[in-house]
Short mmCIF file of C-alpha atoms and ligand atoms in Angstrom, two decimals:
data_model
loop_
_atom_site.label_atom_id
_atom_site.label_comp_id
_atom_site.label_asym_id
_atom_site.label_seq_id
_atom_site.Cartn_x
_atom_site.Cartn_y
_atom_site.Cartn_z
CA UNK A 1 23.68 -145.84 -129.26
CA UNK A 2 23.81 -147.19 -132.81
CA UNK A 3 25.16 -149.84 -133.95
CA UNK A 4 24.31 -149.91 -137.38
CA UNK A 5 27.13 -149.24 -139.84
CA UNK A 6 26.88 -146.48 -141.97
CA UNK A 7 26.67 -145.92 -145.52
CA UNK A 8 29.98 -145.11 -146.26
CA UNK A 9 30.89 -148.00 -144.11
CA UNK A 10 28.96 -150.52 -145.93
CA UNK A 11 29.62 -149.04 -149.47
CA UNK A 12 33.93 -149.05 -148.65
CA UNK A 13 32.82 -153.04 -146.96
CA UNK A 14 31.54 -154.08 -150.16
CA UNK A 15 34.17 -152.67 -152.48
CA UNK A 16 37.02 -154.31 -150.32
CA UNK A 17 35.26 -157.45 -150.59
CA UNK A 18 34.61 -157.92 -154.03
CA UNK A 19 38.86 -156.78 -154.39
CA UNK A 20 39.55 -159.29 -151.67
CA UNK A 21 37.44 -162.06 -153.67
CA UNK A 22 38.40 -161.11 -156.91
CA UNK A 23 41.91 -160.48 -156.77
CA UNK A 24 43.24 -161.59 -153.49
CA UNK A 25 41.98 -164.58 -152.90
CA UNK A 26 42.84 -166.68 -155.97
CA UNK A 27 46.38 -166.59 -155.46
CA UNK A 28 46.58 -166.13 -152.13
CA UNK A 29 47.45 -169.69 -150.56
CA UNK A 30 49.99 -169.67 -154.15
CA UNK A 31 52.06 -166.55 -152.73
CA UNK A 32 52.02 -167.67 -149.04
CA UNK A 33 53.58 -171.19 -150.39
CA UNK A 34 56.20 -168.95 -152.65
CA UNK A 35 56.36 -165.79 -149.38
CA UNK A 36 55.83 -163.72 -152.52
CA UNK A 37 54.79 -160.16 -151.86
CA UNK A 38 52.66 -158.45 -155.04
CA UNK A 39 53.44 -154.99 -155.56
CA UNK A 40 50.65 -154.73 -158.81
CA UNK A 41 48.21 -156.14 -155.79
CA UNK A 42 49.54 -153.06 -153.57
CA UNK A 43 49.30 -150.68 -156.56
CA UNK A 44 45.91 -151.71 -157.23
CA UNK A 45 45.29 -150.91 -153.14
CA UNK A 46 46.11 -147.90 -153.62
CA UNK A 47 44.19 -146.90 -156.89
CA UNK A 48 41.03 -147.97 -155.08
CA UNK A 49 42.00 -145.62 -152.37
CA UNK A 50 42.67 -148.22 -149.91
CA UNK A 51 45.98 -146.70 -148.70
CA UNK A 52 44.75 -144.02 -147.63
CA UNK A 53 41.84 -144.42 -145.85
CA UNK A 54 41.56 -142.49 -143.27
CA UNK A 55 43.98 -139.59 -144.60
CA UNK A 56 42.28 -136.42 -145.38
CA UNK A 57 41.96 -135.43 -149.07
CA UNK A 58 44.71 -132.72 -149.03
CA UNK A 59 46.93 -135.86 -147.99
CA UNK A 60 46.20 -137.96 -151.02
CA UNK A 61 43.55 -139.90 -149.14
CA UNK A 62 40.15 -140.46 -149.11
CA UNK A 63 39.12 -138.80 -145.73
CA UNK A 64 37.31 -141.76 -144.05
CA UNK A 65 37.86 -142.75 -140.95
CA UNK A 66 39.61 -145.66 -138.60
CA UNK A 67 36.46 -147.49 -138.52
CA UNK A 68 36.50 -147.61 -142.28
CA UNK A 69 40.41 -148.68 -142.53
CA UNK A 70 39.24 -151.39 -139.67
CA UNK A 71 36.86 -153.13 -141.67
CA UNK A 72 39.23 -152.90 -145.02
CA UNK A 73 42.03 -154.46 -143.00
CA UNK A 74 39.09 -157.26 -141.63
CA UNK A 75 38.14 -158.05 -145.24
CA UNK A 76 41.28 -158.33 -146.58
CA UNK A 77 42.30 -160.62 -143.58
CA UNK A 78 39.08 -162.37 -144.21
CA UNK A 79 41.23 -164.01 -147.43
CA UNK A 80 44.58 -162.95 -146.64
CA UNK A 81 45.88 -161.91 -143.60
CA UNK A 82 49.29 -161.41 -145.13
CA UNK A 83 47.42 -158.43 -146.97
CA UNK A 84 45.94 -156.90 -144.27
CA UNK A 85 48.81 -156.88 -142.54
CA UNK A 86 51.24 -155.03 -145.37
CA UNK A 87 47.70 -152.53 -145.17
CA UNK A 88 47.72 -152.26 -141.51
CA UNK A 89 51.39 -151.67 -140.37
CA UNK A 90 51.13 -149.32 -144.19
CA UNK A 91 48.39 -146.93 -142.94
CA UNK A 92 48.78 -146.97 -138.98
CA UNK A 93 52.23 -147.73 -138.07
CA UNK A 94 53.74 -145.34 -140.93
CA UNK A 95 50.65 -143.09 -142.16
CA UNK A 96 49.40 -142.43 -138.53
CA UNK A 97 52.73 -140.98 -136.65
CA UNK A 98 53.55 -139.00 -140.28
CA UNK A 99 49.33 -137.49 -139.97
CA UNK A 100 49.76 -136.93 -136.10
CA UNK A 101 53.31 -135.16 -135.42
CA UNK A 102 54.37 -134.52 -138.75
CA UNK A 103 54.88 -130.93 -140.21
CA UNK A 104 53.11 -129.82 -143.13
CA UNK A 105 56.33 -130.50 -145.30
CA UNK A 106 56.60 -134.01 -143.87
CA UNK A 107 52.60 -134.78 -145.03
CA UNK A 108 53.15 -133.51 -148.03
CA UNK A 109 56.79 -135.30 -148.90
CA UNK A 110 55.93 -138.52 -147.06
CA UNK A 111 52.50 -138.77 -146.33
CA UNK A 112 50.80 -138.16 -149.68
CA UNK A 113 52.62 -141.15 -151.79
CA UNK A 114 51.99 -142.89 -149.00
CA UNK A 115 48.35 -142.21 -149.24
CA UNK A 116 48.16 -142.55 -152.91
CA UNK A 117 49.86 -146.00 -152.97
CA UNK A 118 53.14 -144.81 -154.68
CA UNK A 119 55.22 -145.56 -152.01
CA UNK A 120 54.95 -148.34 -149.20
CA UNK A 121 55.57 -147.41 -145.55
CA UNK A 122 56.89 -149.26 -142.31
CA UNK A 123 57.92 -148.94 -138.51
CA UNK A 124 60.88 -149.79 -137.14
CA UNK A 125 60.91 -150.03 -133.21
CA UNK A 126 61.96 -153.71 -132.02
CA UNK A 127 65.52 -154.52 -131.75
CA UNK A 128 68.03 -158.06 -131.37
CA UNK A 129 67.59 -157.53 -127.41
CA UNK A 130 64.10 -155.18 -127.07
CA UNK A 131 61.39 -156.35 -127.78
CA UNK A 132 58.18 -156.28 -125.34
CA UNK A 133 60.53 -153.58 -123.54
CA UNK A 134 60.57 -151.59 -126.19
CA UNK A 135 62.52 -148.86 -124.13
CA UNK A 136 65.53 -151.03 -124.30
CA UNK A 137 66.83 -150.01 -127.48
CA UNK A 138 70.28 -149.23 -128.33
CA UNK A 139 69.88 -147.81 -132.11
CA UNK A 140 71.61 -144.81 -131.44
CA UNK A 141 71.40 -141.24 -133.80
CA UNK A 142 74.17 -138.71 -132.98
CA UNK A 143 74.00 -135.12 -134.00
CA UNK A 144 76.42 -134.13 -136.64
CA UNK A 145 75.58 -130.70 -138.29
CA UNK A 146 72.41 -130.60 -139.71
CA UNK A 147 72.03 -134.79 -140.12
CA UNK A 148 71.81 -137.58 -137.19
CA UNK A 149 74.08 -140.50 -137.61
CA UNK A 150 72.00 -143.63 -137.15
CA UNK A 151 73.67 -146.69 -136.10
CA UNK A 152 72.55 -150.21 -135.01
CA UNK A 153 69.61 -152.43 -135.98
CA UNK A 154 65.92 -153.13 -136.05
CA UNK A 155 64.03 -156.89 -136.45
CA UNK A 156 61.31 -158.27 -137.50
CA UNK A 157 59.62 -155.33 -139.69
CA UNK A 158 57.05 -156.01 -141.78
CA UNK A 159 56.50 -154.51 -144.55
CA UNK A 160 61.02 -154.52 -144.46
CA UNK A 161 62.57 -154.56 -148.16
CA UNK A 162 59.41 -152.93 -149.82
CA UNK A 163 58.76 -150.32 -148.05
CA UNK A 164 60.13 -146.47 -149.42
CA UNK A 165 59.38 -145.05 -146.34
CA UNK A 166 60.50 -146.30 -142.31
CA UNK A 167 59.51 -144.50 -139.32
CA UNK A 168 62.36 -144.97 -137.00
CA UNK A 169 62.88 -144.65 -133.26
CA UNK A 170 66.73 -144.26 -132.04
CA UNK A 171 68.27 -142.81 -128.82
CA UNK A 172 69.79 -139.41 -128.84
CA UNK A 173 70.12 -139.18 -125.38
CA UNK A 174 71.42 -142.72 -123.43
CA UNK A 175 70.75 -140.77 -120.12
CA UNK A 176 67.40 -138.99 -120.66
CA UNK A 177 65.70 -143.09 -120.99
CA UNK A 178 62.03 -142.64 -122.11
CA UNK A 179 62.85 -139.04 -122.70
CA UNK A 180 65.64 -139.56 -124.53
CA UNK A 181 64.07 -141.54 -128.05
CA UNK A 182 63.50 -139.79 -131.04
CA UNK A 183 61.27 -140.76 -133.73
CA UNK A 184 63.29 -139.94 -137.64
CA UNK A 185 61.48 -140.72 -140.91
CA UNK A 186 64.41 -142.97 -142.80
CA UNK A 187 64.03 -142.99 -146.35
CA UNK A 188 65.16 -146.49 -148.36
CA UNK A 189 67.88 -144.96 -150.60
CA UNK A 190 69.43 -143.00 -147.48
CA UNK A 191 72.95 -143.91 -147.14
CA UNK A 192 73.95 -146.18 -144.67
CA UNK A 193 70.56 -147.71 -144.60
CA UNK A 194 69.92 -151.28 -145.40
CA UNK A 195 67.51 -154.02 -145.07
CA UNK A 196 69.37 -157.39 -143.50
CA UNK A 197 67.77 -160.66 -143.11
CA UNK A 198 64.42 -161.93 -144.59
CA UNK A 199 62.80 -163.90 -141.57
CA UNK A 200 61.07 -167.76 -142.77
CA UNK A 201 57.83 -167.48 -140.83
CA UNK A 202 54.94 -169.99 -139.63
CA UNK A 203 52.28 -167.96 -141.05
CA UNK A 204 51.84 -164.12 -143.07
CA UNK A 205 54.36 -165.66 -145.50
CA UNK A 206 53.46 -163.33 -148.54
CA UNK A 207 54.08 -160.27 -146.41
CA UNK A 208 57.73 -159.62 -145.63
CA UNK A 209 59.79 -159.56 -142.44
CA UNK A 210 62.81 -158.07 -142.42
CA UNK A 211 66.25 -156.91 -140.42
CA UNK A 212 67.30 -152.85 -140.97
CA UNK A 213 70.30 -152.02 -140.66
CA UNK A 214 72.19 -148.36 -140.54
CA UNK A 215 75.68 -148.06 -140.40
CA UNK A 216 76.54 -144.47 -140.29
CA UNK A 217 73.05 -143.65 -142.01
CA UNK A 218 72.64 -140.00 -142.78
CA UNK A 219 69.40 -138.59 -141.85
CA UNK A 220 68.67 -134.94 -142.34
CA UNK A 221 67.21 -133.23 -139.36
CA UNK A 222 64.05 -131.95 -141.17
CA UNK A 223 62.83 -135.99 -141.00
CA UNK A 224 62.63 -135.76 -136.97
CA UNK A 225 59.03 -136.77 -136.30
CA UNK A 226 57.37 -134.90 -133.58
CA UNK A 227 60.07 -133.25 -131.07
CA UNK A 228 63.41 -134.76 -130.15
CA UNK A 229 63.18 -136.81 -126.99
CA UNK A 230 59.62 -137.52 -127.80
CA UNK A 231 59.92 -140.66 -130.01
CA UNK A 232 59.05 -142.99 -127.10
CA UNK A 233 55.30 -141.63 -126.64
CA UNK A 234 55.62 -141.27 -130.03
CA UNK A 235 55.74 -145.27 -130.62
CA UNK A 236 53.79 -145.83 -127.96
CA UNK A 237 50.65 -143.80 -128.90
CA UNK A 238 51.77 -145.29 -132.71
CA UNK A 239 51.09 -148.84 -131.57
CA UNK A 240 47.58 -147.84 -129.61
CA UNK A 241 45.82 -147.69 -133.08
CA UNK A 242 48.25 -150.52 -134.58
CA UNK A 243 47.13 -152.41 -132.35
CA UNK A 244 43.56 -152.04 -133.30
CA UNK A 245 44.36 -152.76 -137.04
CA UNK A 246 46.01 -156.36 -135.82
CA UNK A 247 42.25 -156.66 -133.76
CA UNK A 248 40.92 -156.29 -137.15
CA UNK A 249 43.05 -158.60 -139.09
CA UNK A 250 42.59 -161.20 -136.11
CA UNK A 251 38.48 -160.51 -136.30
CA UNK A 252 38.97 -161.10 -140.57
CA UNK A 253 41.25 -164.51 -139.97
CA UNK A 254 38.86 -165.96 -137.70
CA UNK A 255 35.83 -164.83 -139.73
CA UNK A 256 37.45 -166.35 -142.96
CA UNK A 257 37.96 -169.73 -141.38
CA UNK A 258 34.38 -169.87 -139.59
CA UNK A 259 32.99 -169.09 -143.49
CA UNK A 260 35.16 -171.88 -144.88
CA UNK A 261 33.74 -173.85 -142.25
CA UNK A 262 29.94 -173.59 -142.18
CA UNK A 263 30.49 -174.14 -145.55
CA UNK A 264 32.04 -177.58 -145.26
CA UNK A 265 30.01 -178.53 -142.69
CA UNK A 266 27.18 -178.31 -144.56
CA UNK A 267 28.43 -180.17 -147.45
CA UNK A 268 30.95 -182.89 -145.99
CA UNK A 269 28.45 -185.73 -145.21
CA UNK A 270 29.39 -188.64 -143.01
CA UNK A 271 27.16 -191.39 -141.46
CA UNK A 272 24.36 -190.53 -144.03
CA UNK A 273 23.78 -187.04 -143.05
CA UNK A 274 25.76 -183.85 -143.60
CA UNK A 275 28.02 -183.34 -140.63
CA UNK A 276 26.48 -179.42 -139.46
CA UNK A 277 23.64 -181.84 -138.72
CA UNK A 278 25.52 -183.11 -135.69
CA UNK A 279 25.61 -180.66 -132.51
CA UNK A 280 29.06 -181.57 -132.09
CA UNK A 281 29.68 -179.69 -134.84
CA UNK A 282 27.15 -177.08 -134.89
CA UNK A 283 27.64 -175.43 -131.77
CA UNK A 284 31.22 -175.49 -132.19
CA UNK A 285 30.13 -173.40 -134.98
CA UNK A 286 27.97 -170.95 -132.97
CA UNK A 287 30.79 -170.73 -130.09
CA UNK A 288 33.39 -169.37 -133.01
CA UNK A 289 30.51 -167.03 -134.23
CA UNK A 290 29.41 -165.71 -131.00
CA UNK A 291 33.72 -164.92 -130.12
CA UNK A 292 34.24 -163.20 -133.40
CA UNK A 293 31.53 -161.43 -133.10
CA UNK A 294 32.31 -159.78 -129.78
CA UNK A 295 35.85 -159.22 -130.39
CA UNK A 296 34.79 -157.21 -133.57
CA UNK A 297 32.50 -155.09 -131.66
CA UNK A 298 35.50 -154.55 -129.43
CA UNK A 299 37.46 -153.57 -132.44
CA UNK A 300 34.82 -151.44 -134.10
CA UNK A 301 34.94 -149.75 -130.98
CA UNK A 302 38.32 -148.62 -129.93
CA UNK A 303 37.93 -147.66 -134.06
CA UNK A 304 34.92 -145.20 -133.28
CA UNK A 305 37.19 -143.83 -130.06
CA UNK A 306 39.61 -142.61 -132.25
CA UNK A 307 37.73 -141.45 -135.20
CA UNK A 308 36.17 -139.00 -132.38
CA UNK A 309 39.23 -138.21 -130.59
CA UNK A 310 38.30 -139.87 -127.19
CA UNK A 311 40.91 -142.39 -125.24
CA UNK A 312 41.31 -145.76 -126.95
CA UNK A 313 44.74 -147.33 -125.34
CA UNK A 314 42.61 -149.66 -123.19
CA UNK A 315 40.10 -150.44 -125.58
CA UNK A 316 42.42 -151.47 -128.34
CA UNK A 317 44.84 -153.44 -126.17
CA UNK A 318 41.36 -155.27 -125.14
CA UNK A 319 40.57 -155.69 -129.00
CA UNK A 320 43.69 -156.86 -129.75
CA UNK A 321 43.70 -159.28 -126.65
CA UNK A 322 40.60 -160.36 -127.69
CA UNK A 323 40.45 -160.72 -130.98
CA UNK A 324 43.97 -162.33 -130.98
CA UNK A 325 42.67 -165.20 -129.08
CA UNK A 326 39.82 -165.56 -131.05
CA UNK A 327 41.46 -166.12 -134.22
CA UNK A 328 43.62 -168.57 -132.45
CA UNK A 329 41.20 -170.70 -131.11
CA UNK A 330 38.74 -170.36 -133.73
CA UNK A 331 41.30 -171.32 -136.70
CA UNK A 332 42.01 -174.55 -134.53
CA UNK A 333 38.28 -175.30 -134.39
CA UNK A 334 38.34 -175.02 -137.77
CA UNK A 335 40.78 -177.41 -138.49
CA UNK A 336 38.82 -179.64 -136.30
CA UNK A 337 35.59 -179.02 -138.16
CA UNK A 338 38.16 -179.83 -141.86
CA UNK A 339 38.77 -183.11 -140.27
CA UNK A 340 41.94 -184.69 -142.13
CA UNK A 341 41.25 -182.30 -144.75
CA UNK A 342 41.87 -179.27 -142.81
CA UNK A 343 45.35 -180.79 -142.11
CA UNK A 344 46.02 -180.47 -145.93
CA UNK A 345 46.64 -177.38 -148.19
CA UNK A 346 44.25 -178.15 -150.24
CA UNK A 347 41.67 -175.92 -148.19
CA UNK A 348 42.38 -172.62 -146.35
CA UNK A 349 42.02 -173.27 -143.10
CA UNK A 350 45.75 -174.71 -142.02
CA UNK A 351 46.87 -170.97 -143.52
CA UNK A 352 44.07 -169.38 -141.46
CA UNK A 353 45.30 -171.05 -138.31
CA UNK A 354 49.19 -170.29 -138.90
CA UNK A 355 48.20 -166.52 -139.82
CA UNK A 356 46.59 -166.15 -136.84
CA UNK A 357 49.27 -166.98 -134.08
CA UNK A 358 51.32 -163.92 -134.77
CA UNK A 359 48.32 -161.74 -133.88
CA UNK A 360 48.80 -163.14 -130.32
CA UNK A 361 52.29 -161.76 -130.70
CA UNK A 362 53.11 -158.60 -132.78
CA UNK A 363 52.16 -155.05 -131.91
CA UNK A 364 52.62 -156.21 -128.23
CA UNK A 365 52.13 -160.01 -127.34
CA UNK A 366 48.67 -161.25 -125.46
CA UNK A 367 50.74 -160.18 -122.03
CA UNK A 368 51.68 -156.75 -123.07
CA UNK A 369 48.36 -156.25 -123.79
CA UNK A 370 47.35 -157.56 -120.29
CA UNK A 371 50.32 -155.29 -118.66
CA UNK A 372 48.55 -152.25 -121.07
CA UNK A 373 45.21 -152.82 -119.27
CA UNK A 374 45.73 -153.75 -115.84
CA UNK A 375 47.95 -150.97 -115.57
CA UNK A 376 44.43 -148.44 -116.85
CA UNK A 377 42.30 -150.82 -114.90
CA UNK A 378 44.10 -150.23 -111.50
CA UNK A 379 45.30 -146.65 -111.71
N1 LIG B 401 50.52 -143.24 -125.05
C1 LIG B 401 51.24 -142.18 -124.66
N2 LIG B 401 52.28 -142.28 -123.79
C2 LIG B 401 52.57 -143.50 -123.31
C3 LIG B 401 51.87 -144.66 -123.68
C4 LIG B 401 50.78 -144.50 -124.59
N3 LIG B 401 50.07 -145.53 -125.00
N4 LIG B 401 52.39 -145.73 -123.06
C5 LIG B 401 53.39 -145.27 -122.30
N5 LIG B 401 53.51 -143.92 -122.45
C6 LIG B 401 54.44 -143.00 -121.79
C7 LIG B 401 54.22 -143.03 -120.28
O1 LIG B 401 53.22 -142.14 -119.89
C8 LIG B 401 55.58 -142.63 -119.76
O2 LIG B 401 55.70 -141.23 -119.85
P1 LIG B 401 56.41 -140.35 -118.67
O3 LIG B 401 57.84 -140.79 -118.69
O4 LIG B 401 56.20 -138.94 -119.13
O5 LIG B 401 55.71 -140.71 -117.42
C9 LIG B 401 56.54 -143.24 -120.77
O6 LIG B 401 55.79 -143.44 -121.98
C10 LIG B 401 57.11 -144.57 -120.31
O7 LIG B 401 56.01 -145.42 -120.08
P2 LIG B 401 56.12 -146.75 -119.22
O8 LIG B 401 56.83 -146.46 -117.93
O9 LIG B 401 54.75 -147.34 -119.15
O10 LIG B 401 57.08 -147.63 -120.13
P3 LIG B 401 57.55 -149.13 -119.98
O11 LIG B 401 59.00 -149.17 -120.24
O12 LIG B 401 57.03 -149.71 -118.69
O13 LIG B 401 56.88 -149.83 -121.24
C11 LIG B 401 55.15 -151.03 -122.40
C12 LIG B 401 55.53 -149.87 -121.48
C13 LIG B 401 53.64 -150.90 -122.56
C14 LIG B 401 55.52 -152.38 -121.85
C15 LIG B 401 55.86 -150.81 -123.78
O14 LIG B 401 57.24 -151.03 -123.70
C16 LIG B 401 55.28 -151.69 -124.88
O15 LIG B 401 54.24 -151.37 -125.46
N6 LIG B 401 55.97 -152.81 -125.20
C17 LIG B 401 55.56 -153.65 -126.33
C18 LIG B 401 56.23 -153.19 -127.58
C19 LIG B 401 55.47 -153.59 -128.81
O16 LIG B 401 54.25 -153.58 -128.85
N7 LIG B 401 56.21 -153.90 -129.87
C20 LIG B 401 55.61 -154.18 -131.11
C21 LIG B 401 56.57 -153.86 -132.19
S1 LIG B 401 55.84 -153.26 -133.67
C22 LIG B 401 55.19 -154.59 -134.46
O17 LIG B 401 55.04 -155.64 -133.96
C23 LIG B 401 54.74 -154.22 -135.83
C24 LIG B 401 54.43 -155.32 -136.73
O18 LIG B 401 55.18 -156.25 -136.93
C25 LIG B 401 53.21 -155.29 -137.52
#
């Protein structure tokens, strides 16, 4: 067993953290206050490869792996977890489904810009009334020659209103349940697609959430992912690695706010003595340390399952579970550590500690993920 990055690892560390410092973080807390999205930011993602990270060459990425798009997610996070977000849903909700069940025409037409940066992607699976039971949707595609006829609506997407491409699941068969989803790749200028409402959010402000709508929306047949009546395991096996890249973004949160806080401990001084000398404070400090670090060895895990093609669904609903929590709980401690300060805007942590709530919530809340692995646990 070895534990010990590699070199790729550490080189593709380093270069997302010197982006993340360099261009990320100055304005971050500016476009979370304005829930402004930067598309030259995105661009720039992609020139540095980051888009593509675990995409084979031939795809227009740079054939890394999910350990490497883990830790780039984890350091963007670590600044902005509005960017690692628009990264993660990018590369595993949309990338991931187009690499695994797409044909060669769909990698090539889809994939690649995706890879490349030239063209954002997102997921569209949660509806008005279905949302932990995801199998509740009514979007509904009818055949009609050689197009489906989308209808109905889809919530809360991230990455909805700049994305080119949406991987969407709709049911072409209301009696076939499970069986009867299919997964279609929805391009933006497809008619009768739309994007609706722009959600106001608590935290992830500078990455957008959006409605979808299609009324009547044309898709052509060829942009069925995978087989029809397969879209459920589809989404399903979509949101396994997901999942991991919110573990990651949690792990980067939590790691940005315990930096900003040994940091301020050190220097804040109260009752003649800087406060990190207290233990009050210190082993606060060490209990947020010792929690990231074992939900990111959870993470980098389930990552180095599926980079060698062995079972991850447990593991990366226990990442997620994990790592979720810890970001909660250690962005509160870090507040705590701010004192009155951390209250204000004027340091990062009250943005660290909004960001991280929704990791306890999207790609399956804290309970789905308990539901996930109590159902593996007991079978
Ligand atoms: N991989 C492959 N197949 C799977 C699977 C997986 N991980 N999970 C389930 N399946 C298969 C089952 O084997 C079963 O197949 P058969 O019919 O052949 O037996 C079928 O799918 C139905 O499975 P279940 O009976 O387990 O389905 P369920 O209705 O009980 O639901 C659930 C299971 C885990 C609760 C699921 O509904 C779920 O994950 N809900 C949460 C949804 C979610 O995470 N939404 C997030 C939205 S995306 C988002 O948040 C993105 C973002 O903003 C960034």
């Amino acid at each position: 067993m070895n534990f010990q990055l590699s070199e790729e690892h550490v080189m593709i560390r380093k270069m997302v953290r010197d982006f993340a410092t360099n261009e990320v973080a100055p304005t971050a807390a500016e476009r979370d206050e304005e829930e402004r999205f930067d598309r030259e930011m995105f661009d720039h993602m992609g020139e540095l490869g980051l888009t593509g990270i675990p995409w084979p060459e031939e795809y227009g990425g740079i054939g890394s792996d999910y350990l490497a798009y883990c830790i780039a997610v984890e350091e963007l996070s670590r600044v902005d977890a509005s960017a690692g977000v628009v990264l993660s849903a990018h590369t595993s909700l949309a990338g991931w489904p187009v690499y695994t069940f797409g044909t060669e025409e769909q990698k090539q037409k889809y994939l690649r810009p995706m890879a490349e940066g030239k063209k954002i992607g997102a997921y569209g699976l949660t509806e008005p009334a279905s949302g932990s039971d995801a199998g509740a949707m009514k979007t509904s595609a009818r055949e009609d020659g050689d197009h489906y006829v989308l209808n109905g609506s889809k919530v809360f997407i991230t990455n909805g209103g700049i994305a080119d491409i949406y991987i969407v699941f709709a049911v072409t068969d209301p009696e076939s349940k499970h069986k009867g989803t299919t997964a279609f790749i929805v391009e933006k200028d497809f008619e009768g697609f739309s994007v609706g409402k722009k959600e106001k959010k608590l935290g992830i402000r500078s990455s957008p959430t959006t409605e979808i709508i299609f009324d009547n929306c044309r898709v052509p047949k060829e942009n069925i992912l995978g087989e029809l009546g397969q879209g459920f395991k589809i989404a399903m096996q979509t949101l396994d690695g997901g999942r991991n890249g919110i573990a990651a973004q949690a792990v980067g949160i939590a790691q940005g706010a315990l930096d900003a806080s040994v940091a301020y401990a050190k220097d804040r001084e109260q009752f003649g003595k800087p406060i990190v000398a207290n233990q009050g404070v210190s082993f606060k400090l060490a209990d947020m340390a010792t929690s990231i670090e074992a939900s990111r060895l959870l993470t980098y895990q389930a990552a180095w399952l599926e980079t060698n093609k062995l079972p991850y669904s447990k593991e990366s609903a226990m990442a997620k579970l994990m790592a979720g929590d810890t970001a909660m709980k250690v962005t509160v401690e870090a507040v705590q550590v701010f004192g009155g300060y951390g209250y204000t805007k004027d340091y990062p942590v009250e943005r660290f500690m909004r960001d991280a709530k929704i990791t306890q919530i999207y790609e399956g809340t804290q309970e789905i993920q308990r539901l996930v692995i109590s159902r593996m646990v007991t079978k």
